[in-house]
Amino acid sequence: MTPAAPVSAGHGPDRPPVATPAELLRGLRGRTGGDPVTHVERVPARPGERAPWPGWAPEELRAALARRGVVAPWRHQAEAAELAYAGRHVVVATGTASGKSLAYQLPALATLLADPRATVLYLAPTKALAADQLRAVADLGLDGVRPACYDGDTPRAERDWIRRHGRFVLTNPDMLHHGILPGHGHWSGFLRRLAYVIVDECHTYRGVFGSHVAHVLRRLRRQCARFGRTPVFVLASATSGDPATAAGRLTGLPVTAVTEDASPRGGVTFALWEPPLLPADADRVDADLATVRRSALRETADLLADTVAAGVRTLAFVRSRKGAEVVAANARRALDEAVPGLGARVAAYRGGYLREERRELERALLHGDLLGLASTNALELGVDLVGLDAVLICGWPGTRASLWQQAGRAGRSGGEALAVLVARDDPLDTYLVHHPEALFGRPVEATVLDPANPYVLAPQLACAAAEAPLTPADLDLFGDGAKEAVDSLVEAGVLRQRPTGWYWRERERPQVDLRGEGAAPVCVVEAATGRLLGTVDGGSSHFLLHPGAVYLHQGASYVVDSLDLADGCALVHPEEPDWSTHARDVTSLSVVSVRSYVDAGPVGLFLGEVDVTSQVVSYQRRRIASGEVIDTRPLDLPARELRTVAVWFTLSPQSLASAGVEPADVPGALHAAEHAAIGLLPLMATCDRWDIGGLSTALHPDTEAPTVFVYDGHPGGAGFAERAYRTAGQWLRATRDAIAECGCEAGCPSCVQSPKCGNGNNPLSKSAAVTVLDVVLTNLPADPPPRQTGPADALDAAAARPADALDAETAGGGRERDG
Ligand SMILES: [Zn+2]
Ligand SMILES: [Zn+2]
């Protein structure tokens, strides 16, 4: 290398200088005819605001932190630390790399130094993150703190030492659940001195998993309480809406939030990108649809090829595995056409790969052998891959927190970076690229979990009872529904009621998987060689691995020969047909009970329990090039039952008629409103449209009225439908606006069409959907006062019959189908 060779830190020695974000963006947007950029937000560099060290922080700790370059805390760090040290439960919810760890390290380490008996428990969602944190604390070199990881990788020989002598123990909720709490006898010395419980990345505890973790934390509090201990909880969260409420639900305690980020950050040029509408007949992706945008996957692949060709080290985030494979394959092809061999510098990365494959890809990108990587969200946590020049985000990643975490992979070393959000053909994505205030303004979504889910509560109470008999006082700790859950466990014969409480009767402990949805992952095996290609989560297996399905792995194409659900294994063979496969399912729904409702004259809004039955019955083969449907083939897969929570609204036929909706348009209007409502719900709750399902019908036997249902795709519910009910006014207003503001004529995937419609997006009526939602919004009180109902509600659950559904959007299972 000559002295004049331009070298920037972290880049390979033979790379040209990297363009500024503005230059790079100019080059990208000049590539197509129209301008796909709907908004450019320059997120300016922000100077930090320091605060003095808290008076109680010992000199030894300050000196150790100063050696690591921390001269003084940022204001938000000091504020959270002060609250925690004063004994208040606190959540610090600020941006990526804002130094949240100092907020809990300060009070925790100060306490360990001041009180040689005190202990601290740290929880991270992944082992990798706990290992990072261990390194950070150990590097401070503080005497007597004795930090140690205690997880599945900890050698047996070390475990006993950690239990006896560890003072700063780092673990994860799974280990707390499976190891520490069941073995609380061995941990009594640690628990009776526990001063702080640190819950890092607590926004990841959402939905069903979050509801389980909420009860694991209550079990921990119960064990501490037996020793008269009430540890202070310090939680760290990515930016989210209403973090105090979410943290309160997670811990069951009153929690104060610190949300004002006072850390400095580098500038990011953030572009919102809407792929252009395709002219009729050209480059059609799906022949069913009247108007089609260029797919976000193709657009992202082209952008990735362009940035890599410009020598810009780029990470493209794609929501699905299949999508990541497609983006990498297309970018490679485009690069090879331009410069043979250049395609080899792009690869795909996703969670389903085997560990060795992932490590190798990381190494290659870090060393610059690779310039472009298309990844699922697998990189979001615990992997030290930062300092990239550009980040492409293919489709809204579901939460603002994820968006910023992904964008945060770019330019952390202090330089300017480019981030591009490429909108998918989807109502929420379209809404967001045209409403940048929803992205760059205040946080919009809250982390949602539902500890009262009986499918979570009952098994968690069984675990608690196996640890120590439950007392009536414990029922308060576990919250709403605990008494009913205990009664059901007594009835099932696993708990015995005695005057002193409830006792676990079995010899074996209950087997409860915190992350499980009941369906184990399915292995994908190459039949001829027995090679394990990867895994697919159980819920998705019917959609992705049915016989005849085309399965992509690292750009290579396979076709499924057989799916053995009992063995959890799919056999495949290499084959590259010129079609893709799309599974179809049928769904019916019946109302079991109503929890709460709003009676708004001709309009009703309900929250309640429903039974959903769905079955993958067939799949379509479509030509990759044209989207043309070749044929539809039947499948023989078992139906799946789901009891869950739904929100639904009803309208009287008279109100629809007087608003001008013709009877013939009612089915299409409800169907279109349902699709868009599902698409927009993630704006209100941290779910994505694959976590929820829906069903609309012009006459439902249980409601006896035109009805739109939206339900949680998880047994017992996950809190999403409940959130929809509580924010119905805002949610349905955004839904209405998304439809009304879409530039298409009769409905498109950006407004009322759905990628997972069980009815092939038919019938749909865009304009009548707006009218339907106007009727709902006009009648619904702005702040609906929920009314609790009793068993004598007008909706008689006993009369529930399978619905004659017009349409069904099955939740879950289909996360991979946007490839
Ligand atoms: Zn549209
Ligand atoms: Zn549909």
CSV table of C-alpha atoms and ligand atoms in Angstrom, one decimal, residues 742 744 747-748 750-751 766, ligand 1:
chain,number,residue,atom,x,y,z
A,742,CYS,CA,-53.8,5.7,-1.2
A,744,CYS,CA,-54.6,3.7,-6.4
A,747,GLY,CA,-57.4,-1.0,-4.0
A,748,CYS,CA,-53.8,-2.2,-4.0
A,750,SER,CA,-50.5,-0.6,-0.2
A,751,CYS,CA,-54.1,-0.2,1.2
A,766,LYS,CA,-61.9,0.3,-1.4
B,1,ZN,ZN,-54.1,1.4,-2.8
